Structures are given as structure tokens and as C-alpha cells.
mmCIF file of N, CA, C and O in Angstrom:
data_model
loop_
_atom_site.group_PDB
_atom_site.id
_atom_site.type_symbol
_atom_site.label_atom_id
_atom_site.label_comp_id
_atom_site.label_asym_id
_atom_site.label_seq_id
_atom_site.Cartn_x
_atom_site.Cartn_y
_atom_site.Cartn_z
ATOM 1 N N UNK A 5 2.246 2.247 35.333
ATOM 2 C CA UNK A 5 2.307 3.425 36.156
ATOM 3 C C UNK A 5 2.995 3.133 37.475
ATOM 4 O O UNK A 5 3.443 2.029 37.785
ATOM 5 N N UNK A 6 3.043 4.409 38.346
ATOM 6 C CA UNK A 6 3.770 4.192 39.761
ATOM 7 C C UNK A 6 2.803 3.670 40.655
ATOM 8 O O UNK A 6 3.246 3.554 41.798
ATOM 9 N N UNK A 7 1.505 3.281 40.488
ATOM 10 C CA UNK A 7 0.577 2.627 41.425
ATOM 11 C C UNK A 7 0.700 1.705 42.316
ATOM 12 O O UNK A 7 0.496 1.764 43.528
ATOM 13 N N UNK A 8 1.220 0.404 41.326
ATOM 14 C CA UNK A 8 1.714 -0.616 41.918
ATOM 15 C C UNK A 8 2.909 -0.772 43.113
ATOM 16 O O UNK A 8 3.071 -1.717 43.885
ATOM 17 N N UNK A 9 3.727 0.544 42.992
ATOM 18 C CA UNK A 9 4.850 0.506 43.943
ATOM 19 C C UNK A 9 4.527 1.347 45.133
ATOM 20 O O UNK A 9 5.209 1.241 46.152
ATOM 21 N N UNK A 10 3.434 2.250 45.049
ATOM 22 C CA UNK A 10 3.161 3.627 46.196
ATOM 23 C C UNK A 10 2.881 2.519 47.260
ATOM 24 O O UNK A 10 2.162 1.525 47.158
ATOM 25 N N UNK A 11 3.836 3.066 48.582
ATOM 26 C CA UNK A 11 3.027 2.786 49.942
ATOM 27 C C UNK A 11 1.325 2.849 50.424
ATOM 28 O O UNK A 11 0.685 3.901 50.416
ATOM 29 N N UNK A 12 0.812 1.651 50.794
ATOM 30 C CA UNK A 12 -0.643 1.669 51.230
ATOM 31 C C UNK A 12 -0.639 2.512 52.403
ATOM 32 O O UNK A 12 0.418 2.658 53.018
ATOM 33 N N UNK A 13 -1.668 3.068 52.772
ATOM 34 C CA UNK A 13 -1.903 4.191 54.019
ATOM 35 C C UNK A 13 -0.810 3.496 55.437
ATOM 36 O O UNK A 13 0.063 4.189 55.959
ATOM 37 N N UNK A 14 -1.174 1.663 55.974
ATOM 38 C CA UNK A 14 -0.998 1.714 56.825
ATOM 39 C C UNK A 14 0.257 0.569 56.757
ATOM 40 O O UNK A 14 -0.215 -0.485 56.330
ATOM 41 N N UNK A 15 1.603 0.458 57.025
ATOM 42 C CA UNK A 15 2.455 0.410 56.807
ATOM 43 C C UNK A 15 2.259 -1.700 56.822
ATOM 44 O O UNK A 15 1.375 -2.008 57.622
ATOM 45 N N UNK A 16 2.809 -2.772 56.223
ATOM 46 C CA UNK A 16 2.692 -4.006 56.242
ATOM 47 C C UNK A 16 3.732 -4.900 57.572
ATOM 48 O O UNK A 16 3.603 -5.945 58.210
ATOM 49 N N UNK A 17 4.723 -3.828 57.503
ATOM 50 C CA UNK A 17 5.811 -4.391 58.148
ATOM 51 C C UNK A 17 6.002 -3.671 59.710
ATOM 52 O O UNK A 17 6.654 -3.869 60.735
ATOM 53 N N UNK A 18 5.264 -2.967 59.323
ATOM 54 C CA UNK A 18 5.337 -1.721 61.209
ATOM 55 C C UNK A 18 4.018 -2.252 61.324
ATOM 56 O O UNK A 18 3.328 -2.326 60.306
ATOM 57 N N UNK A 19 3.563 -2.641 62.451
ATOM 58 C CA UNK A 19 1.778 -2.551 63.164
ATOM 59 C C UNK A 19 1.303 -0.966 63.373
ATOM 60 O O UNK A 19 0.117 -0.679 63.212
ATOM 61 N N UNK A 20 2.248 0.012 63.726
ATOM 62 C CA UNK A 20 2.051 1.236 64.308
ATOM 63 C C UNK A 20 2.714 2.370 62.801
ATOM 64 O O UNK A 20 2.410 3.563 62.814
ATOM 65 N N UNK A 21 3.278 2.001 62.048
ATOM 66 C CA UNK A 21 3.439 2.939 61.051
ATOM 67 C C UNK A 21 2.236 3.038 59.898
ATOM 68 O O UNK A 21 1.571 2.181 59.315
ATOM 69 N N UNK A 22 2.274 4.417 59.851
ATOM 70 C CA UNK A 22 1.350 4.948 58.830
ATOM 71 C C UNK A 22 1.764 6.394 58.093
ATOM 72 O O UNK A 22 2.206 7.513 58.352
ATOM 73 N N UNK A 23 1.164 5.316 56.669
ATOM 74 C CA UNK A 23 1.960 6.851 55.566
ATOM 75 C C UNK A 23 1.328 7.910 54.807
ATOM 76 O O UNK A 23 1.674 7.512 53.695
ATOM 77 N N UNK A 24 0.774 8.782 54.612
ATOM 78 C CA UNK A 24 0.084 9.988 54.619
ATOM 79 C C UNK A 24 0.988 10.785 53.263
ATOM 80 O O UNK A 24 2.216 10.698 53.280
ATOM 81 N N UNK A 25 0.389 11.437 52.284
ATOM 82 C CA UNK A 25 0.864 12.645 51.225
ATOM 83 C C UNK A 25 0.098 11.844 49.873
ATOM 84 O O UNK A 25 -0.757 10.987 49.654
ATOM 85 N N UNK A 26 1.031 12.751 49.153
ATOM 86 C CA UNK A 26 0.848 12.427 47.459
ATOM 87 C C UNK A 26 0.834 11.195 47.113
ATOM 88 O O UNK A 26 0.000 10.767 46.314
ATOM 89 N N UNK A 27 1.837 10.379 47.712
ATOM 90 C CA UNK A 27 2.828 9.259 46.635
ATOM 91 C C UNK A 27 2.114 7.884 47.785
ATOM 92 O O UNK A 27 2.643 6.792 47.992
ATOM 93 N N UNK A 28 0.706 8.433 48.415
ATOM 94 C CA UNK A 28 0.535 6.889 48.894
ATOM 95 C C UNK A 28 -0.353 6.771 48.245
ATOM 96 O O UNK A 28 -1.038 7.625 47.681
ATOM 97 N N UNK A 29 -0.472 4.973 48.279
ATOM 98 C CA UNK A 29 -2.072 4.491 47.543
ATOM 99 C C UNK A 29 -2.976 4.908 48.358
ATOM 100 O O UNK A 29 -2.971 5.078 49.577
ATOM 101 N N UNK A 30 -4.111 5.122 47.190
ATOM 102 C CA UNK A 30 -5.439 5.682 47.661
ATOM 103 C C UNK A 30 -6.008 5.536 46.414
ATOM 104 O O UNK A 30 -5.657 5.908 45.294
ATOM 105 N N UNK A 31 -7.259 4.723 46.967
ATOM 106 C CA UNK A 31 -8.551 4.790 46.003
ATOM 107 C C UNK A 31 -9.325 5.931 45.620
ATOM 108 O O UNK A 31 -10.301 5.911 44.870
ATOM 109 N N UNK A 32 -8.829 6.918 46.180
ATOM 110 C CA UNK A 32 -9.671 7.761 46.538
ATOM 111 C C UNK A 32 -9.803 8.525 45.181
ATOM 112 O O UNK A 32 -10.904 8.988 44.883
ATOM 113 N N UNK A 33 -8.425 8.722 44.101
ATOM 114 C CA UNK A 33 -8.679 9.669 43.080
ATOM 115 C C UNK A 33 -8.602 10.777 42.961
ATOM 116 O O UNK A 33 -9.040 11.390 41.987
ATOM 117 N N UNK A 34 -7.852 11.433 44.220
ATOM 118 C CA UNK A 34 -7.729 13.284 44.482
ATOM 119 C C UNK A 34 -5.919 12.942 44.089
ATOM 120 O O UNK A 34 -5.302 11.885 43.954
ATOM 121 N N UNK A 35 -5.480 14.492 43.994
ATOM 122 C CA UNK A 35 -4.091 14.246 43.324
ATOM 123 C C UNK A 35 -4.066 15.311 44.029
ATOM 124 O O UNK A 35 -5.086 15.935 44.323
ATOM 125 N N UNK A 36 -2.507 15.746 44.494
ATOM 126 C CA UNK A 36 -1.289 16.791 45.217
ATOM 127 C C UNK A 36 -2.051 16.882 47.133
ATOM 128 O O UNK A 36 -2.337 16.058 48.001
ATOM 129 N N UNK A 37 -2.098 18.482 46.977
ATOM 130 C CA UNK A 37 -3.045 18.749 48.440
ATOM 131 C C UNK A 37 -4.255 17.839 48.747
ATOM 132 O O UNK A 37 -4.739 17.490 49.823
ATOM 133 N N UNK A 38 -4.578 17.577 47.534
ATOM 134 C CA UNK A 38 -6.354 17.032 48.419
ATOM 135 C C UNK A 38 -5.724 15.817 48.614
ATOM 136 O O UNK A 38 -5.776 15.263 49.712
ATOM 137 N N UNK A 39 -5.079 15.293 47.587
ATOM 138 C CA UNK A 39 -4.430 13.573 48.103
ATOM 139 C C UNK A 39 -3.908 13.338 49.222
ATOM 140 O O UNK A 39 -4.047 12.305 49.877
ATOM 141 N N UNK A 40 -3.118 14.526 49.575
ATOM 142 C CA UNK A 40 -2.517 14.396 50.830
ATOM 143 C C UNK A 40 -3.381 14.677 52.091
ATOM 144 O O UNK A 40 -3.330 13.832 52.985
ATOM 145 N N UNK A 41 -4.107 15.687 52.248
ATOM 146 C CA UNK A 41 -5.504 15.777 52.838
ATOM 147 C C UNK A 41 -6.225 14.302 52.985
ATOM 148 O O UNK A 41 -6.163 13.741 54.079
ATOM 149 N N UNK A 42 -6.730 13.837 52.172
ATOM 150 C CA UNK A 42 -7.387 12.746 52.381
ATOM 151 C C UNK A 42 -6.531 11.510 52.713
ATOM 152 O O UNK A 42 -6.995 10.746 53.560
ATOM 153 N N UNK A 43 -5.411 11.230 52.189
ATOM 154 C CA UNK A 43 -4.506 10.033 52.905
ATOM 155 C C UNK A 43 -4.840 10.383 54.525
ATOM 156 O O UNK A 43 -5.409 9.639 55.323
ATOM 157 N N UNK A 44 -4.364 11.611 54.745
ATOM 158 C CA UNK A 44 -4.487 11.830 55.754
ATOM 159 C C UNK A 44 -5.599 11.370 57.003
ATOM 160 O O UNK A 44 -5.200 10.900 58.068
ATOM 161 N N UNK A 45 -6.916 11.567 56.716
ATOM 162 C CA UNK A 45 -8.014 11.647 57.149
ATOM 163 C C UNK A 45 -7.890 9.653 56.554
ATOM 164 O O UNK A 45 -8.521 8.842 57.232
ATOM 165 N N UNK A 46 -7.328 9.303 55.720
ATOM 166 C CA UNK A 46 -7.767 7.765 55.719
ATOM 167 C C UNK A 46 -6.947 7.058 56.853
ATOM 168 O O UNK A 46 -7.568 6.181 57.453
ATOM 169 N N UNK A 47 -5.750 7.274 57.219
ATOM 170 C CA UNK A 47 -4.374 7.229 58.086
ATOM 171 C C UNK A 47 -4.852 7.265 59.536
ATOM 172 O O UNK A 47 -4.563 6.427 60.390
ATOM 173 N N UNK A 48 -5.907 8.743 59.767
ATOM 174 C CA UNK A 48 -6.486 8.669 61.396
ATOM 175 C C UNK A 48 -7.739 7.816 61.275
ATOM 176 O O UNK A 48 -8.507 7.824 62.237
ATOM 177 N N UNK A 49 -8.002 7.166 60.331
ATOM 178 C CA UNK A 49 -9.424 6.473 60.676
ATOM 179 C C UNK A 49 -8.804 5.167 60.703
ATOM 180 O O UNK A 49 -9.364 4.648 61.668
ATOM 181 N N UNK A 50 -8.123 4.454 60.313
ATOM 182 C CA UNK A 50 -7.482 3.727 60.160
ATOM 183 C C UNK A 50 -6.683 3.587 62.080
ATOM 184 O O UNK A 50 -6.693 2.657 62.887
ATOM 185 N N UNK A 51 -6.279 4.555 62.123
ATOM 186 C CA UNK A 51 -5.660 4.501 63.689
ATOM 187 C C UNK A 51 -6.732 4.867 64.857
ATOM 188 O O UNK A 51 -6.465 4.939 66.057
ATOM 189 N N UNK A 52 -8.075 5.095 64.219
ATOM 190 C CA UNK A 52 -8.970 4.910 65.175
ATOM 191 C C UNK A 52 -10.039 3.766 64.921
ATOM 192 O O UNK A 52 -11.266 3.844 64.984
ATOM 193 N N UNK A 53 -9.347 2.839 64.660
ATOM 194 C CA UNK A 53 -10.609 1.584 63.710
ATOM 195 C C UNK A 53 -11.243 1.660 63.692
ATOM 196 O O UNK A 53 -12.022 1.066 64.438
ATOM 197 N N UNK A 54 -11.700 2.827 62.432
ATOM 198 C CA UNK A 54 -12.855 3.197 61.483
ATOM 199 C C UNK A 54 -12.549 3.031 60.371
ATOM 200 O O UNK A 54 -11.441 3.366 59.950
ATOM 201 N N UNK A 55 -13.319 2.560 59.751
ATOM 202 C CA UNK A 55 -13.685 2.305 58.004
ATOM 203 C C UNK A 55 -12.717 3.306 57.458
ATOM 204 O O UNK A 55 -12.795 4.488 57.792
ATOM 205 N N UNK A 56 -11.840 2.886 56.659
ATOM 206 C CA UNK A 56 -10.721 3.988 56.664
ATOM 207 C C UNK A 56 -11.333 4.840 55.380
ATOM 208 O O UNK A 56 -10.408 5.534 54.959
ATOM 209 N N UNK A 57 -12.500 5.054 54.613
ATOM 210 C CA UNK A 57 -13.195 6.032 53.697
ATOM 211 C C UNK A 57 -14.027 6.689 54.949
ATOM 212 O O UNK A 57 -14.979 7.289 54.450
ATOM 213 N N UNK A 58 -14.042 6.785 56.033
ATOM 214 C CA UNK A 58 -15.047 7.356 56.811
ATOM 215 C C UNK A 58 -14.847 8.543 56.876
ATOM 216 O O UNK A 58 -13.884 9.227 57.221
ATOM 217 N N UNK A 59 -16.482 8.877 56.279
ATOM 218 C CA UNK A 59 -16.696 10.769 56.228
ATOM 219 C C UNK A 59 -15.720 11.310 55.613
ATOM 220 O O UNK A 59 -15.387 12.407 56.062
ATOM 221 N N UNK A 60 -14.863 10.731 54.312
ATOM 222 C CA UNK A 60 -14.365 11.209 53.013
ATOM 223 C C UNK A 60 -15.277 10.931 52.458
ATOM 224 O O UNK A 60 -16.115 10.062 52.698
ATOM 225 N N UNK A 61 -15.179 11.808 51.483
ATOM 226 C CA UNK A 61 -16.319 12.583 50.700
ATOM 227 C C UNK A 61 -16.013 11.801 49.206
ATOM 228 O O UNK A 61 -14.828 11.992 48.932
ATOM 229 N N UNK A 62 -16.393 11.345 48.617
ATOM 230 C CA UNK A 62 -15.951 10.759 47.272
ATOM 231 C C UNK A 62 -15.895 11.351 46.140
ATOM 232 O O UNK A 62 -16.610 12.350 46.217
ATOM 233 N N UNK A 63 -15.201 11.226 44.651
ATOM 234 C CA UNK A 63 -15.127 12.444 44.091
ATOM 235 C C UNK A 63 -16.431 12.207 42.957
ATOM 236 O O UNK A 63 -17.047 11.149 42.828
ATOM 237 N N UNK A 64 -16.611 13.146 42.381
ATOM 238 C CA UNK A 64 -17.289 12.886 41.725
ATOM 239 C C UNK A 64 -16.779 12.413 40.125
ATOM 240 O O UNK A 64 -15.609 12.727 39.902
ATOM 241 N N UNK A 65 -17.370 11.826 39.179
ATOM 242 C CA UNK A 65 -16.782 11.384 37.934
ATOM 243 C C UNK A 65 -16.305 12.239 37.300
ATOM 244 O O UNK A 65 -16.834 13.342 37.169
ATOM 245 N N UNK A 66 -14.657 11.732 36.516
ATOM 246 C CA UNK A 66 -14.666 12.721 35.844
ATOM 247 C C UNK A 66 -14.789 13.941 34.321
ATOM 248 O O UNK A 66 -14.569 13.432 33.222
ATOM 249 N N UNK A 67 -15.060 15.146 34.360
ATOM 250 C CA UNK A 67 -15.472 15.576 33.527
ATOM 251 C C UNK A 67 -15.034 15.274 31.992
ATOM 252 O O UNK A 67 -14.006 14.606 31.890
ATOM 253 N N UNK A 68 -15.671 15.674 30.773
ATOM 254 C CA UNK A 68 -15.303 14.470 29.753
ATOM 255 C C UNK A 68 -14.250 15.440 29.139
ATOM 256 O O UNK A 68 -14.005 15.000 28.016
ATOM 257 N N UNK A 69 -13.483 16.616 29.385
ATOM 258 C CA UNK A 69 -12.475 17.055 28.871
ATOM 259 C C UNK A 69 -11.170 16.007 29.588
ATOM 260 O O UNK A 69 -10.239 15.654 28.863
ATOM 261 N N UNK A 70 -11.234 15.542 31.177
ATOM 262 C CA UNK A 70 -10.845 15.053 31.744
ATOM 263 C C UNK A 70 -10.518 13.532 31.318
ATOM 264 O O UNK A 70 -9.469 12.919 31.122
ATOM 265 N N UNK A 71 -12.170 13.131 31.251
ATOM 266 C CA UNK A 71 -11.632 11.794 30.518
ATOM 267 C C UNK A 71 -10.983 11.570 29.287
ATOM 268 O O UNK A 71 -10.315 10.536 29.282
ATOM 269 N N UNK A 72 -10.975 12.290 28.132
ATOM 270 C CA UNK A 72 -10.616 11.981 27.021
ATOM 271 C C UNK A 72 -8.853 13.103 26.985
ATOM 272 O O UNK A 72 -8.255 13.414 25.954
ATOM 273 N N UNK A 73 -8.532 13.384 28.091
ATOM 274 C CA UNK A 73 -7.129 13.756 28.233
ATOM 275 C C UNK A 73 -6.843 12.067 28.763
ATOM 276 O O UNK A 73 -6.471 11.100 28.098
ATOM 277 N N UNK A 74 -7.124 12.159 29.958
ATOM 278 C CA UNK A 74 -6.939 10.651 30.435
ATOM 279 C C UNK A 74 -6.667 9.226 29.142
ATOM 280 O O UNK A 74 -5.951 8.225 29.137
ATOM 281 N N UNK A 75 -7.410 9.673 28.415
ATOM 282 C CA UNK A 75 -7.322 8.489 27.210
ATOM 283 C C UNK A 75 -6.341 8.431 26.338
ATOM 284 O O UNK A 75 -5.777 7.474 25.808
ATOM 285 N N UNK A 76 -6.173 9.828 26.232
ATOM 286 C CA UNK A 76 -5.043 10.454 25.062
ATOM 287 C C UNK A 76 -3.446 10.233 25.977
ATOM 288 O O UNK A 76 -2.475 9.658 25.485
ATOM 289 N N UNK A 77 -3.466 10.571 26.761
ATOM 290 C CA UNK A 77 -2.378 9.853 27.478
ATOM 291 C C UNK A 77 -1.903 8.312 27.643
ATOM 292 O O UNK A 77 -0.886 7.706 27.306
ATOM 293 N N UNK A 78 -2.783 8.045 28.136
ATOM 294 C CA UNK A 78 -2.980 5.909 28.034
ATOM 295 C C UNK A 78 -2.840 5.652 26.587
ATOM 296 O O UNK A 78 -2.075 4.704 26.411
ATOM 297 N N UNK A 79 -3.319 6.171 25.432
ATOM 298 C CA UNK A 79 -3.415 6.119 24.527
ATOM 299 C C UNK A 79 -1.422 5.820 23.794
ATOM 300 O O UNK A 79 -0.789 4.858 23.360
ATOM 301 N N UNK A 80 -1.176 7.152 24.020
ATOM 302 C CA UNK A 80 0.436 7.752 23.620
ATOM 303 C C UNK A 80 1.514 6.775 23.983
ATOM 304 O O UNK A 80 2.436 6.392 23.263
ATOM 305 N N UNK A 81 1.147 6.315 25.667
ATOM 306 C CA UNK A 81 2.016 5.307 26.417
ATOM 307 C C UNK A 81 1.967 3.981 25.857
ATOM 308 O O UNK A 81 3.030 3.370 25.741
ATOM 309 N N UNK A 82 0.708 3.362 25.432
ATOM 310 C CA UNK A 82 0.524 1.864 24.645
ATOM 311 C C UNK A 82 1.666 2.060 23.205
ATOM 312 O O UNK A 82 2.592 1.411 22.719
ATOM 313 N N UNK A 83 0.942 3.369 22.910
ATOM 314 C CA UNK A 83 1.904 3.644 21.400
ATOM 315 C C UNK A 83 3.272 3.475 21.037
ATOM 316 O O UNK A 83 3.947 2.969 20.140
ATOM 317 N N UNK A 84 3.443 4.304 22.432
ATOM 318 C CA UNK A 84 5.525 4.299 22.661
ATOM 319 C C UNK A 84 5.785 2.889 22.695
ATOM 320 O O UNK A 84 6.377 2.383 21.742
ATOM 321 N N UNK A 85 5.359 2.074 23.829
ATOM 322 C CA UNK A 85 5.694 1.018 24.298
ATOM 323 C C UNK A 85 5.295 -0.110 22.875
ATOM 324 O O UNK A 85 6.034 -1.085 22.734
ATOM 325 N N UNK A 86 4.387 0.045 22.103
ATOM 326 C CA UNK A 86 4.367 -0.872 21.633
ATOM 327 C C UNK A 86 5.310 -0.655 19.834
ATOM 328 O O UNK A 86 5.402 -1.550 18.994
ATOM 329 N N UNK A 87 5.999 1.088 19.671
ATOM 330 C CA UNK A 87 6.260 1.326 18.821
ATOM 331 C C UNK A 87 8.425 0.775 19.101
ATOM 332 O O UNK A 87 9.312 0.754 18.247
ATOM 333 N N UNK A 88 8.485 0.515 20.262
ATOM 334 C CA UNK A 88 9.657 0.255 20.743
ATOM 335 C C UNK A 88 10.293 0.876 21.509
ATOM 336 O O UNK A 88 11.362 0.532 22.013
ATOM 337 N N UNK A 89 9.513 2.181 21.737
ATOM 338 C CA UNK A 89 10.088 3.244 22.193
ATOM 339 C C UNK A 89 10.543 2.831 24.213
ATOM 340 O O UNK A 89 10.074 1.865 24.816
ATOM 341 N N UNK A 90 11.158 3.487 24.600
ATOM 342 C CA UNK A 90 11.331 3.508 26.755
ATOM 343 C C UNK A 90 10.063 3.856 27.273
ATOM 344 O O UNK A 90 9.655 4.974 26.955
ATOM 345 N N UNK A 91 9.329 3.145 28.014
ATOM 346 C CA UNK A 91 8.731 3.485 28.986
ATOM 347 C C UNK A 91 8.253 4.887 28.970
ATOM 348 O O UNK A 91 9.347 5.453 28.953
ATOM 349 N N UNK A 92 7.653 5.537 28.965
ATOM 350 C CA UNK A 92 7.096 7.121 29.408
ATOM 351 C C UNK A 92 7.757 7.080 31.242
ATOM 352 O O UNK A 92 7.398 6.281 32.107
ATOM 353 N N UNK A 93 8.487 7.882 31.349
ATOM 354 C CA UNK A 93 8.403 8.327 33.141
ATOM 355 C C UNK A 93 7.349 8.432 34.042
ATOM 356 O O UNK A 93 6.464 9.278 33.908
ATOM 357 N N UNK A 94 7.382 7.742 34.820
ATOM 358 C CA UNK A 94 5.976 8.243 35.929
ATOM 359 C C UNK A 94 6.968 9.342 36.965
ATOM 360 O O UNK A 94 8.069 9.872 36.815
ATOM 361 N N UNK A 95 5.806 9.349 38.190
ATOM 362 C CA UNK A 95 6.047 10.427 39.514
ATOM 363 C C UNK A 95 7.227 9.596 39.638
ATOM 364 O O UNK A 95 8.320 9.879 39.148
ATOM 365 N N UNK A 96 6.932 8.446 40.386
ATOM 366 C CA UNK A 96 7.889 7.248 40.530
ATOM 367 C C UNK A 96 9.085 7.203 40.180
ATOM 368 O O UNK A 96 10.118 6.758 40.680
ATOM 369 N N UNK A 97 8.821 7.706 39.281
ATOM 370 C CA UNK A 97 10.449 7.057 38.703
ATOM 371 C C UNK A 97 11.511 8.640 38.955
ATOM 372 O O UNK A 97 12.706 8.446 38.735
ATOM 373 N N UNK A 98 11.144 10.025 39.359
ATOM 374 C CA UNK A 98 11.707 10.764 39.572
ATOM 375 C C UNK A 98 11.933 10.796 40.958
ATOM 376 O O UNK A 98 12.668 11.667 41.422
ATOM 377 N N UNK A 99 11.219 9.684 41.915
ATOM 378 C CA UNK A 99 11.345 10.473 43.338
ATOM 379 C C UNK A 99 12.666 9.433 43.724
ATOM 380 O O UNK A 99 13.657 9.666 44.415
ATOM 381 N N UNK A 100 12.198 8.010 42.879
ATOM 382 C CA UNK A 100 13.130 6.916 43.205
ATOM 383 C C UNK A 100 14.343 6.587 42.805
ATOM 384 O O UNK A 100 14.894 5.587 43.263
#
């Protein structure tokens, strides 16, 4: 997936840069607006040295229509990849 390549909240190479939206890492598990919402809120805690999960709300697990889409996907991608097929596309690979 594009995980491994997304920018972390607070930048490695700037002391003072910090990156906020969709396409940054976050443990957090929210996707589009709320992802970006919460990068957000991890970004000012982070620039106010606080626990950068502070007073984000965590999500709750997810529902089992959810998980077993989740599976069926992971599932399809092992398949391709191991049937010979290209890579499946991530976000990643359209923005980059």
C-alpha cells in the first residue's frame, strides 16, 4: 500500500514543518475529512508539546461488513500479485 511512503504529521528534515490532510500518516484510522481533521488536531498538539493523540477521540472497531470488505480486498491484491498480475494502484500512485 501507499502507507509506507505518506508524510508523518511532523516533517524529519524541517524542525518547524508540519503536514496535515488525507495523504499523511496517521494511526489514527479516519479516511478523507475526518483524516484531515484529525492530522490536523495531531499537527497542533504536536506544535504545542502535547501527546500528539491528545483529546482525539479514537475510532471505534470496525463493523464486520467493514471488516470482511477489508479482507476481500487484501484478499484480491495477494491474488493478482501472486497470479502475476501489476500491482493493484493505491491513492499513491495517482497523486505521484
Amino acid at each position: 500500500g501507499s502507507y509506507d511512503i505518506m508524510p508523518d504529521a511532523k516533517s524529519k528534515d524541517i524542525s518547524n514543518l508540519y503536514f496535515v490532510g488525507d495523504i499523511v500518516r496517521s494511526r489514527h484510522g479516519s479516511w478523507s475529512q475526518e483524516k484531515a481533521y484529525v492530522t490536523g488536531m495531531e499537527a497542533a498538539n504536536l506544535i504545542l508539546n502535547k501527546k500528539k493523540s491528545d483529546k482525539i477521540i479514537p475510532l471505534s472497531p470496525d463493523e464486520p461488513h467493514v471488516m470482511l470488505g477489508r479482507q476481500l480486498v487484501k484478499s484480491f491484491q495477494q491474488l493478482a500479485v501472486a497470479s502475476g498480475l501489476p500491482k493493484p494502484p493505491s491513492l499513491a500512485d495517482f497523486l505521484f
